Coordinates of C-alpha atoms in Angstrom, one line a residue:
Chain A
M12 CA 13.8 27.7 -16.3
R13 CA 10.4 27.6 -14.7
A14 CA 9.8 24.1 -16.0
A15 CA 13.1 22.9 -14.5
F16 CA 12.2 24.5 -11.1
R17 CA 8.8 22.8 -11.2
G18 CA 10.5 19.5 -12.0
L19 CA 12.8 19.8 -9.0
V20 CA 9.8 20.6 -6.8
G21 CA 8.0 17.5 -8.1
V22 CA 11.0 15.3 -7.3
A23 CA 11.4 16.9 -3.9
V24 CA 7.7 16.3 -3.0
L25 CA 7.9 12.7 -4.1
L26 CA 11.1 12.0 -2.0
L27 CA 9.5 13.7 1.0
L28 CA 6.3 11.6 0.7
W29 CA 8.4 8.5 0.3
E30 CA 10.4 9.4 3.4
L31 CA 7.3 9.9 5.4
L32 CA 5.6 6.7 4.1
S33 CA 8.6 4.4 4.8
N34 CA 8.9 5.8 8.3
S35 CA 5.2 5.3 9.0
D36 CA 3.4 2.1 10.0
L37 CA 1.8 1.7 6.6
V38 CA 4.5 -0.4 5.1
P39 CA 6.3 -3.2 7.0
P40 CA 9.7 -1.9 8.2
G41 CA 12.7 -2.7 5.9
Y42 CA 10.7 -3.4 2.8
I43 CA 10.9 0.1 1.4
P44 CA 13.8 1.9 3.0
P45 CA 13.5 5.8 3.1
P46 CA 15.4 7.8 0.5
T47 CA 17.8 9.1 3.2
V48 CA 18.9 5.5 4.0
I49 CA 19.2 4.6 0.3
G50 CA 21.2 7.8 -0.4
A51 CA 23.6 7.0 2.4
T52 CA 24.0 3.4 1.1
L53 CA 24.5 4.7 -2.4
V54 CA 27.3 7.1 -1.3
R55 CA 29.0 4.3 0.6
L56 CA 28.7 1.9 -2.3
L57 CA 30.2 4.4 -4.8
L58 CA 33.2 5.0 -2.5
D59 CA 33.7 1.3 -2.2
G60 CA 35.4 -0.1 -5.3
V61 CA 33.6 -3.4 -5.8
F62 CA 30.2 -1.8 -6.7
V63 CA 31.8 0.5 -9.2
Y64 CA 33.3 -2.6 -11.0
D65 CA 29.8 -4.1 -11.2
V66 CA 28.5 -0.8 -12.8
I67 CA 31.4 -0.7 -15.2
A68 CA 30.9 -4.4 -16.2
S69 CA 27.2 -3.7 -17.0
V70 CA 27.8 -0.5 -18.9
L71 CA 30.7 -2.0 -20.9
A72 CA 28.6 -5.0 -21.9
W73 CA 25.8 -2.7 -22.9
A74 CA 28.1 -0.4 -25.0
I75 CA 29.6 -3.4 -26.8
A76 CA 26.2 -4.9 -27.5
L77 CA 24.8 -1.6 -28.9
G78 CA 27.9 -1.1 -31.0
V79 CA 27.7 -4.5 -32.5
A80 CA 24.0 -4.1 -33.1
I81 CA 24.5 -0.9 -35.0
A82 CA 27.3 -2.4 -37.1
V83 CA 25.0 -5.3 -38.0
A84 CA 21.6 -3.6 -38.3
V85 CA 22.4 -0.5 -40.3
P86 CA 24.1 -2.1 -43.3
L87 CA 21.6 -4.9 -43.3
G88 CA 18.7 -2.4 -43.2
L89 CA 20.3 -0.5 -46.1
V90 CA 20.4 -3.7 -48.2
L91 CA 16.9 -4.8 -47.2
G92 CA 15.5 -1.4 -47.7
S93 CA 17.0 -0.7 -51.1
V94 CA 16.9 -4.2 -52.8
P95 CA 13.2 -5.2 -52.9
A96 CA 14.0 -8.8 -54.0
V97 CA 16.1 -9.5 -51.0
R98 CA 13.5 -7.9 -48.7
R99 CA 10.6 -9.9 -50.2
A100 CA 12.6 -13.1 -49.9
T101 CA 13.6 -12.6 -46.2
R102 CA 10.3 -11.1 -45.1
T103 CA 8.7 -14.3 -43.7
V104 CA 11.9 -15.3 -41.9
V105 CA 12.3 -11.8 -40.3
E106 CA 8.7 -11.6 -39.3
L107 CA 8.9 -15.0 -37.5
M108 CA 12.3 -14.3 -35.8
R109 CA 11.6 -10.8 -34.6
P110 CA 8.8 -11.6 -32.1
I111 CA 10.9 -14.2 -30.2
P112 CA 11.7 -12.4 -27.0
S113 CA 15.5 -12.6 -26.3
V114 CA 14.8 -13.2 -22.6
A115 CA 13.3 -16.5 -23.7
M116 CA 16.8 -17.5 -24.8
I117 CA 18.4 -16.7 -21.5
P118 CA 18.4 -20.4 -20.4
L119 CA 19.9 -21.4 -23.7
A120 CA 22.6 -18.7 -23.5
I121 CA 23.5 -19.7 -19.9
L122 CA 24.2 -23.2 -21.2
L123 CA 26.2 -22.1 -24.2
F124 CA 28.2 -19.3 -22.7
G125 CA 28.1 -19.8 -18.9
G126 CA 28.1 -16.8 -16.6
G127 CA 30.6 -14.7 -18.5
P128 CA 29.9 -11.5 -20.3
E129 CA 29.3 -13.3 -23.7
A130 CA 25.8 -14.4 -22.8
K131 CA 24.5 -11.0 -22.0
I132 CA 26.2 -9.3 -24.9
V133 CA 24.9 -11.9 -27.4
L134 CA 21.3 -11.6 -26.1
A135 CA 21.5 -7.8 -26.0
V136 CA 22.7 -7.7 -29.6
Y137 CA 19.9 -10.0 -30.7
A138 CA 17.3 -7.8 -28.9
S139 CA 18.6 -4.4 -30.1
V140 CA 19.2 -5.3 -33.8
W141 CA 15.4 -5.2 -34.6
P142 CA 14.5 -1.6 -33.8
I143 CA 17.5 -0.3 -35.7
L144 CA 16.9 -2.7 -38.6
F145 CA 13.3 -1.8 -39.0
N146 CA 13.8 2.0 -38.6
T147 CA 16.4 1.8 -41.3
I148 CA 14.2 -0.1 -43.6
Y149 CA 11.2 2.2 -43.0
A150 CA 13.4 5.3 -43.5
L151 CA 14.4 4.1 -47.0
D152 CA 10.7 3.5 -47.8
E153 CA 10.2 7.2 -47.0
L154 CA 13.1 8.3 -49.1
D155 CA 12.1 11.2 -51.4
E156 CA 12.1 9.8 -55.0
Q157 CA 12.9 13.3 -56.4
L158 CA 16.2 13.5 -54.5
V159 CA 17.3 10.1 -55.9
D160 CA 16.2 11.1 -59.4
T161 CA 18.0 14.4 -59.2
A162 CA 21.2 12.7 -58.0
R163 CA 20.9 10.1 -60.8
A164 CA 20.3 12.9 -63.4
F165 CA 23.7 14.3 -62.4
G166 CA 25.3 10.9 -63.1
T167 CA 25.9 10.0 -59.5
S168 CA 26.8 6.3 -59.0
K169 CA 24.6 4.0 -57.0
P170 CA 26.9 3.5 -54.0
R171 CA 27.4 7.2 -53.9
I172 CA 23.7 7.9 -53.9
M173 CA 23.4 5.4 -51.0
A174 CA 26.1 7.2 -49.0
T175 CA 25.2 10.8 -49.8
V176 CA 21.5 10.8 -50.4
A177 CA 19.9 7.7 -48.8
L178 CA 21.9 7.5 -45.6
P179 CA 21.6 11.2 -44.5
S180 CA 17.9 11.1 -45.2
A181 CA 17.5 7.9 -43.2
A182 CA 19.8 9.0 -40.3
P183 CA 17.2 10.6 -38.1
F184 CA 15.0 7.5 -38.2
V185 CA 18.1 5.3 -37.6
M186 CA 18.9 7.4 -34.6
T187 CA 15.4 6.9 -33.2
G188 CA 15.9 3.1 -33.7
I189 CA 19.3 3.4 -31.9
R190 CA 17.6 5.1 -28.9
T191 CA 15.0 2.4 -28.6
A192 CA 17.7 -0.2 -29.0
A193 CA 19.8 1.4 -26.3
A194 CA 17.0 1.1 -23.8
I195 CA 16.2 -2.5 -24.7
A196 CA 19.9 -3.5 -24.6
L197 CA 20.1 -2.2 -21.0
I198 CA 17.0 -4.1 -19.9
V199 CA 18.4 -7.3 -21.5
V200 CA 21.9 -6.9 -20.0
V201 CA 20.6 -6.3 -16.5
S202 CA 17.9 -9.1 -16.7
T203 CA 20.5 -11.6 -18.0
E204 CA 22.8 -10.8 -15.0
L205 CA 19.8 -11.0 -12.7
L206 CA 18.6 -14.3 -14.0
A207 CA 21.8 -16.0 -15.0
G208 CA 23.7 -15.1 -12.0
A209 CA 26.7 -13.5 -13.9
T210 CA 30.0 -13.2 -12.1
L211 CA 30.0 -9.4 -12.3
G212 CA 27.4 -6.7 -13.0
L213 CA 24.6 -4.5 -11.7
G214 CA 21.9 -7.2 -12.1
Q215 CA 24.1 -9.7 -10.2
F216 CA 24.7 -7.1 -7.4
I217 CA 20.9 -6.7 -7.0
L218 CA 20.4 -10.4 -7.1
T219 CA 23.0 -11.0 -4.3
A220 CA 21.6 -8.1 -2.2
S221 CA 18.0 -9.4 -2.4
S222 CA 18.8 -13.1 -1.8
G223 CA 21.3 -12.8 1.0
G224 CA 19.3 -11.4 4.0
G225 CA 17.1 -9.2 1.8
R226 CA 19.1 -5.9 2.0
M227 CA 16.4 -3.7 0.4
D228 CA 18.5 -0.6 0.7
L229 CA 21.2 -2.2 -1.5
V230 CA 18.5 -3.4 -4.0
F231 CA 17.1 0.1 -4.2
A232 CA 20.6 1.7 -4.5
G233 CA 21.4 -0.6 -7.4
T234 CA 18.0 0.1 -9.0
V235 CA 18.6 3.9 -8.7
V236 CA 22.0 3.5 -10.4
A237 CA 20.4 1.4 -13.2
G238 CA 17.7 4.1 -13.6
L239 CA 20.3 6.8 -13.7
I240 CA 22.4 5.0 -16.4
G241 CA 19.2 4.5 -18.5
Y242 CA 18.2 8.2 -18.0
L243 CA 21.7 9.5 -18.9
V244 CA 21.9 7.3 -22.0
N245 CA 18.6 8.4 -23.3
A246 CA 19.2 12.0 -22.5
G247 CA 22.6 11.8 -24.2
L248 CA 21.2 10.2 -27.4
E249 CA 18.3 12.7 -27.5
W250 CA 20.9 15.5 -27.4
V251 CA 22.9 13.9 -30.2
Q252 CA 19.7 13.5 -32.2
R253 CA 18.7 17.1 -31.7
R254 CA 22.2 18.4 -32.3
F255 CA 23.3 16.4 -35.3
F256 CA 20.2 15.1 -36.9
A257 CA 18.0 18.1 -36.7
W258 CA 17.0 18.0 -40.3
G259 CA 14.7 15.0 -39.8
A260 CA 11.2 16.6 -39.5
R261 CA 9.8 13.5 -38.0
T262 CA 11.9 11.4 -35.8
G263 CA 9.5 8.6 -35.2
E264 CA 7.6 7.8 -32.1
T265 CA 8.1 8.4 -28.4
V266 CA 9.4 5.3 -26.8
Chain B
M29 CA -0.3 -12.0 -58.6
R30 CA 2.9 -10.1 -57.7
R31 CA 2.0 -10.1 -54.1
L32 CA 1.3 -13.8 -54.3
R33 CA 4.7 -14.5 -55.8
S34 CA 6.5 -12.3 -53.2
A35 CA 4.7 -14.2 -50.4
A36 CA 5.7 -17.5 -52.0
S37 CA 9.3 -16.5 -52.3
G38 CA 9.3 -15.7 -48.6
W39 CA 8.0 -19.1 -47.7
I40 CA 10.4 -20.8 -50.0
V41 CA 13.4 -19.1 -48.3
L42 CA 11.9 -20.1 -44.9
L43 CA 11.6 -23.7 -46.0
V44 CA 15.2 -23.8 -47.3
L45 CA 16.4 -22.4 -44.0
V46 CA 14.5 -24.9 -42.0
V47 CA 15.9 -27.7 -44.2
L48 CA 19.4 -26.3 -43.7
W49 CA 18.8 -26.1 -40.0
E50 CA 17.6 -29.7 -39.9
T51 CA 20.6 -30.9 -41.9
A52 CA 23.1 -28.9 -39.9
T53 CA 21.8 -30.0 -36.5
R54 CA 21.7 -33.6 -37.6
I55 CA 25.3 -33.5 -38.8
A56 CA 26.5 -31.6 -35.8
G57 CA 24.6 -33.8 -33.4
S58 CA 24.8 -31.2 -30.6
L59 CA 22.8 -31.8 -27.5
Y60 CA 21.9 -28.1 -27.2
F61 CA 20.6 -27.8 -30.7
P62 CA 18.1 -30.5 -31.5
P63 CA 16.8 -30.7 -35.1
P64 CA 13.6 -28.8 -35.8
S65 CA 11.7 -32.1 -36.5
Q66 CA 12.5 -33.2 -33.0
I67 CA 11.4 -29.8 -31.6
A68 CA 8.1 -30.1 -33.5
E69 CA 7.5 -33.7 -32.3
T70 CA 8.2 -32.6 -28.7
A71 CA 5.8 -29.7 -29.1
R72 CA 3.1 -32.0 -30.4
Q73 CA 3.5 -34.4 -27.5
M74 CA 3.6 -31.6 -24.9
W75 CA 0.7 -29.5 -26.1
F76 CA -1.4 -31.3 -28.8
S77 CA -1.7 -34.9 -27.6
G78 CA -4.7 -34.4 -25.3
P79 CA -8.1 -35.9 -25.4
V80 CA -10.6 -35.0 -28.2
S81 CA -12.9 -33.5 -25.6
S82 CA -10.5 -30.6 -25.1
L83 CA -9.7 -30.2 -28.8
F84 CA -6.5 -32.3 -28.4
L85 CA -5.0 -29.8 -26.1
T86 CA -3.1 -31.2 -23.1
D87 CA -3.4 -30.1 -19.5
V88 CA -0.1 -28.3 -19.9
V89 CA -1.7 -25.9 -22.3
F90 CA -4.4 -25.0 -19.8
E91 CA -1.9 -24.7 -16.9
D92 CA 1.0 -22.9 -18.5
L93 CA -0.1 -21.2 -21.7
F94 CA -3.4 -19.9 -20.5
A95 CA -2.0 -18.7 -17.2
S96 CA 0.8 -16.9 -18.9
V97 CA -1.3 -15.2 -21.5
A98 CA -3.9 -14.2 -19.0
R99 CA -1.3 -12.5 -16.8
M100 CA 0.4 -10.9 -19.7
L101 CA -2.9 -9.4 -21.2
G102 CA -4.1 -8.5 -17.7
G103 CA -1.0 -6.6 -16.9
W104 CA -1.1 -4.9 -20.3
A105 CA -4.7 -3.9 -19.9
I106 CA -4.1 -2.4 -16.5
A107 CA -1.1 -0.5 -17.8
G108 CA -3.3 0.6 -20.8
V109 CA -6.1 2.0 -18.6
L110 CA -3.7 3.7 -16.2
G111 CA -1.4 5.0 -18.9
V112 CA -4.0 6.5 -21.1
A113 CA -5.9 8.1 -18.2
L114 CA -2.7 9.6 -16.7
G115 CA -1.3 10.5 -20.1
V116 CA -4.4 12.4 -21.2
L117 CA -4.5 14.3 -17.9
L118 CA -0.8 15.2 -18.1
G119 CA -1.0 15.9 -21.8
R120 CA -3.8 18.5 -21.3
S121 CA -2.0 20.3 -18.5
A122 CA 1.4 21.8 -19.2
T123 CA 1.8 22.7 -15.5
A124 CA 1.2 19.1 -14.3
M125 CA 3.7 17.8 -16.9
D126 CA 6.3 20.3 -15.7
Y127 CA 6.0 18.9 -12.1
C128 CA 5.9 15.2 -13.1
G129 CA 8.1 15.1 -16.2
P130 CA 11.5 14.5 -14.6
I131 CA 10.0 11.8 -12.3
I132 CA 8.5 10.0 -15.3
S133 CA 11.7 10.2 -17.3
F134 CA 13.6 8.6 -14.4
L135 CA 11.1 5.9 -13.6
R136 CA 10.8 4.7 -17.2
A137 CA 14.6 4.6 -17.5
I138 CA 14.7 1.9 -14.7
P139 CA 15.1 -1.5 -16.3
P140 CA 11.9 -3.2 -14.9
P141 CA 13.7 -6.5 -14.0
T142 CA 15.7 -4.7 -11.3
L143 CA 12.5 -4.1 -9.4
V144 CA 11.5 -7.7 -9.4
P145 CA 13.2 -8.2 -5.9
V146 CA 11.2 -5.2 -4.6
F147 CA 7.9 -6.6 -6.0
L148 CA 8.8 -10.0 -4.6
A149 CA 9.2 -8.5 -1.1
L150 CA 6.1 -6.3 -1.4
F151 CA 3.7 -8.8 -3.0
T152 CA 3.3 -12.5 -2.6
L153 CA 5.1 -14.8 -5.0
G154 CA 3.1 -15.5 -8.1
T155 CA 0.5 -13.5 -10.0
P156 CA 0.5 -10.2 -7.9
M157 CA 4.2 -9.9 -8.2
Q158 CA 4.1 -10.7 -11.9
L159 CA 1.3 -8.3 -12.6
A160 CA 3.2 -5.5 -10.8
T161 CA 6.3 -6.2 -12.9
I162 CA 4.4 -6.2 -16.2
V163 CA 2.4 -3.1 -15.3
F164 CA 5.5 -1.1 -14.2
G165 CA 7.4 -2.2 -17.3
T166 CA 4.7 -1.5 -19.9
I167 CA 3.0 1.7 -18.7
W168 CA 5.7 4.2 -19.9
P169 CA 5.3 3.9 -23.6
I170 CA 1.5 4.1 -23.3
L171 CA 1.7 7.1 -20.9
L172 CA 4.2 9.1 -22.9
N173 CA 2.5 8.4 -26.2
S174 CA -0.8 9.4 -24.6
V175 CA 0.7 12.7 -23.4
D176 CA 2.0 13.3 -26.9
G177 CA -1.3 12.5 -28.5
A178 CA -3.4 14.6 -26.0
R179 CA -1.1 17.6 -26.7
S180 CA -1.6 17.2 -30.5
V181 CA -5.3 18.3 -30.5
D182 CA -5.3 21.2 -32.9
E183 CA -6.2 24.7 -32.1
T184 CA -9.4 24.8 -34.2
K185 CA -10.9 21.8 -32.5
T186 CA -10.1 23.3 -29.1
E187 CA -11.6 26.6 -30.0
T188 CA -14.7 25.1 -31.6
A189 CA -15.3 22.8 -28.6
R190 CA -15.0 25.8 -26.3
A191 CA -17.3 27.9 -28.4
F192 CA -20.0 25.3 -28.3
R193 CA -19.5 24.8 -24.5
V194 CA -18.9 21.1 -25.0
S195 CA -19.2 19.2 -21.7
T196 CA -16.0 17.8 -20.2
V197 CA -17.0 14.2 -20.8
D198 CA -17.7 14.9 -24.5
W199 CA -14.5 16.9 -24.8
I200 CA -12.4 14.1 -23.5
F201 CA -14.2 11.2 -25.2
G202 CA -15.3 13.0 -28.3
V203 CA -12.3 15.2 -29.1
V204 CA -9.1 14.5 -27.1
L205 CA -9.1 10.7 -27.2
P206 CA -9.9 10.3 -30.9
A207 CA -7.2 12.8 -31.8
A208 CA -4.8 11.0 -29.5
S209 CA -5.7 7.5 -30.7
P210 CA -3.0 7.0 -33.3
K211 CA -0.3 7.8 -30.8
I212 CA -2.0 5.8 -28.1
F213 CA -2.1 2.8 -30.4
A214 CA 1.6 3.2 -31.1
G215 CA 2.2 3.1 -27.4
L216 CA 0.0 0.1 -26.9
R217 CA 1.8 -1.8 -29.6
I218 CA 5.2 -1.2 -28.1
S219 CA 3.9 -2.2 -24.7
L220 CA 2.3 -5.4 -25.9
S221 CA 5.6 -6.8 -27.1
L222 CA 7.2 -5.5 -23.8
S223 CA 4.5 -7.3 -21.8
L224 CA 5.5 -10.6 -23.4
V225 CA 9.1 -10.0 -22.4
L226 CA 8.2 -9.1 -18.9
M227 CA 5.9 -12.0 -18.5
V228 CA 8.8 -14.3 -19.4
I229 CA 11.2 -12.5 -17.0
S230 CA 8.7 -12.6 -14.1
E231 CA 8.1 -16.3 -14.7
L232 CA 11.8 -17.1 -14.9
V233 CA 12.3 -15.5 -11.5
G234 CA 9.4 -16.5 -9.4
S235 CA 6.7 -18.8 -10.6
T236 CA 5.5 -22.4 -10.4
E237 CA 3.6 -22.4 -13.7
G238 CA 3.6 -20.6 -17.0
I239 CA 5.7 -20.7 -20.2
G240 CA 8.7 -19.0 -18.6
Y241 CA 8.7 -21.5 -15.7
R242 CA 8.3 -24.4 -18.2
L243 CA 11.3 -23.0 -20.1
L244 CA 13.6 -22.9 -17.1
Y245 CA 12.3 -26.3 -15.9
S246 CA 13.2 -28.0 -19.2
Q247 CA 16.6 -26.4 -19.1
R248 CA 17.3 -27.7 -15.6
Q249 CA 16.0 -31.2 -16.7
Y250 CA 18.4 -31.0 -19.7
D251 CA 15.3 -31.5 -21.9
F252 CA 16.5 -29.3 -24.7
P253 CA 13.8 -30.1 -27.3
A254 CA 11.2 -29.0 -24.8
M255 CA 13.2 -25.8 -24.1
W256 CA 13.3 -25.0 -27.8
A257 CA 9.6 -25.8 -28.2
S258 CA 8.9 -23.1 -25.5
I259 CA 11.1 -20.6 -27.3
V260 CA 9.3 -21.2 -30.5
L261 CA 5.9 -21.0 -28.7
L262 CA 6.9 -17.5 -27.3
G263 CA 7.9 -16.4 -30.8
V264 CA 4.5 -17.6 -32.2
L265 CA 2.7 -15.8 -29.4
G266 CA 4.6 -12.6 -30.1
F267 CA 3.8 -12.8 -33.8
L268 CA 0.1 -13.5 -33.1
F269 CA -0.4 -10.7 -30.7
N270 CA 1.4 -8.2 -33.0
T271 CA -0.7 -9.3 -36.0
G272 CA -3.9 -9.2 -33.9
L273 CA -3.3 -5.7 -32.6
S274 CA -2.4 -4.4 -36.1
A275 CA -5.7 -5.7 -37.4
I276 CA -7.6 -4.0 -34.6
E277 CA -5.6 -0.8 -35.1
R278 CA -6.4 -0.8 -38.9
R279 CA -10.1 -1.1 -38.1
V280 CA -10.3 1.4 -35.3
L281 CA -8.1 4.0 -37.0
A282 CA -9.4 3.5 -40.5
W283 CA -10.9 7.1 -40.4
Q284 CA -7.5 8.6 -39.6
P285 CA -5.8 9.9 -42.7
A286 CA -2.4 10.1 -41.1
H287 CA -2.6 6.8 -39.3
R288 CA 0.2 5.1 -41.3
Q289 CA 2.6 7.6 -39.9
A290 CA 1.9 6.5 -36.4
A291 CA 1.8 2.9 -37.3
L292 CA 5.4 3.2 -38.4
A293 CA 6.3 1.4 -35.3
A294 CA 9.4 -0.5 -34.4
G295 CA 7.4 -2.9 -32.1
T296 CA 9.8 -5.5 -31.1
G297 CA 10.5 -8.2 -28.6
A298 CA 13.3 -7.2 -26.4

């Protein structure tokens, strides 16, 4: 309770300082609009339908990308993590592919897919597969041998051990990977819109606002919405992790 | 022997894939997907056909590669110093963290590219804007991991240090930082791969030199082998930086019994 109150005080102080700063002579007028102006712009934008469509387009692309990434990375991670021969054979390829930043492929994706939603979804899938894949593989490395042996002693079949022993034990790690992937996917979706000039989306909105006449209040309003989406997504996934995967003693690192 | 064989099997699979890629692209004959041999030839001409005096490196290497890497590492270093300093301060004071926590959670949730227009307006086009983008995007993992690390100093060490009236400087550099170092390294590693991503983004938006600029330039010139060469170069850079940092981490944290745990990172290029 006290922490929440202090948090609110912190936010209020920051907004107040910002308001004072942007009304002072320290920054050139118009570059950093005060929070009151941004707030008013934001309310107007949310009431006006077009901006909401941009937000929905971005969130939808993000959700599809994350869903596809989970569907690809978790089964792949289970195979790579439990069959050493496959993992050894693919290690070099994986280690060489993983560091290629997906934003480096933005120019290629624009050529192949144009300005539609496919480009940003494909790129976001590519970027968000890795954290999920690696967390799944690491999780299987940490799998308690004793649990597997016990299950095997009771005559449990291999696929069933996979589903009822390995997967639950790996789930908290996988969830950490999904949280990382969610943040990365949002960055990639918005950057692709921003750089590729998509037809619809939050990044596209910010691009238009900044290039035509430099309406910084619109840019900031779009940024605040992007931040809010990211914040809510992370808070939501954190809640899911605490609520449903509480048995994982270690949930990996802070990202 | 077994390790040797496993490494060999990895390279064989890679070789097979490259051969498949070469054959497929030759058969398909797509303009967008040049065969790897052509990409390699273009890369050689672009970067390694210079005079002997500069180790065969061309001017492009000095103009683009060095400029990009310098900005990337510069931004990462600034974020590292700021992030660790702020993180250790906030980590040792629960009250300060209460006040700043929500602000930090919100700021780190902002996708950094959305702030590029703001930085473009505030700073001049080029290095200052790019540094600002990289620092803003990479500071959060370092900051949050430092907070976590600084909090994890165990009770016995705290009590012992207090009993011996250890000076503040010794307390921070001798006790808190070493205890926090595995976490700090985990943060630094995530940020390093992020800084590569943000370097590319900032160069795609507003730059007249650098790998990102070269990438976009070749796309606009329909020079697809050159575009692919830049993509491969970025992958190689990411691989080298990650391997380098892992080596440093192993050396610096060799004394830490639990360091494998923290190294269990999902460092990735977004």
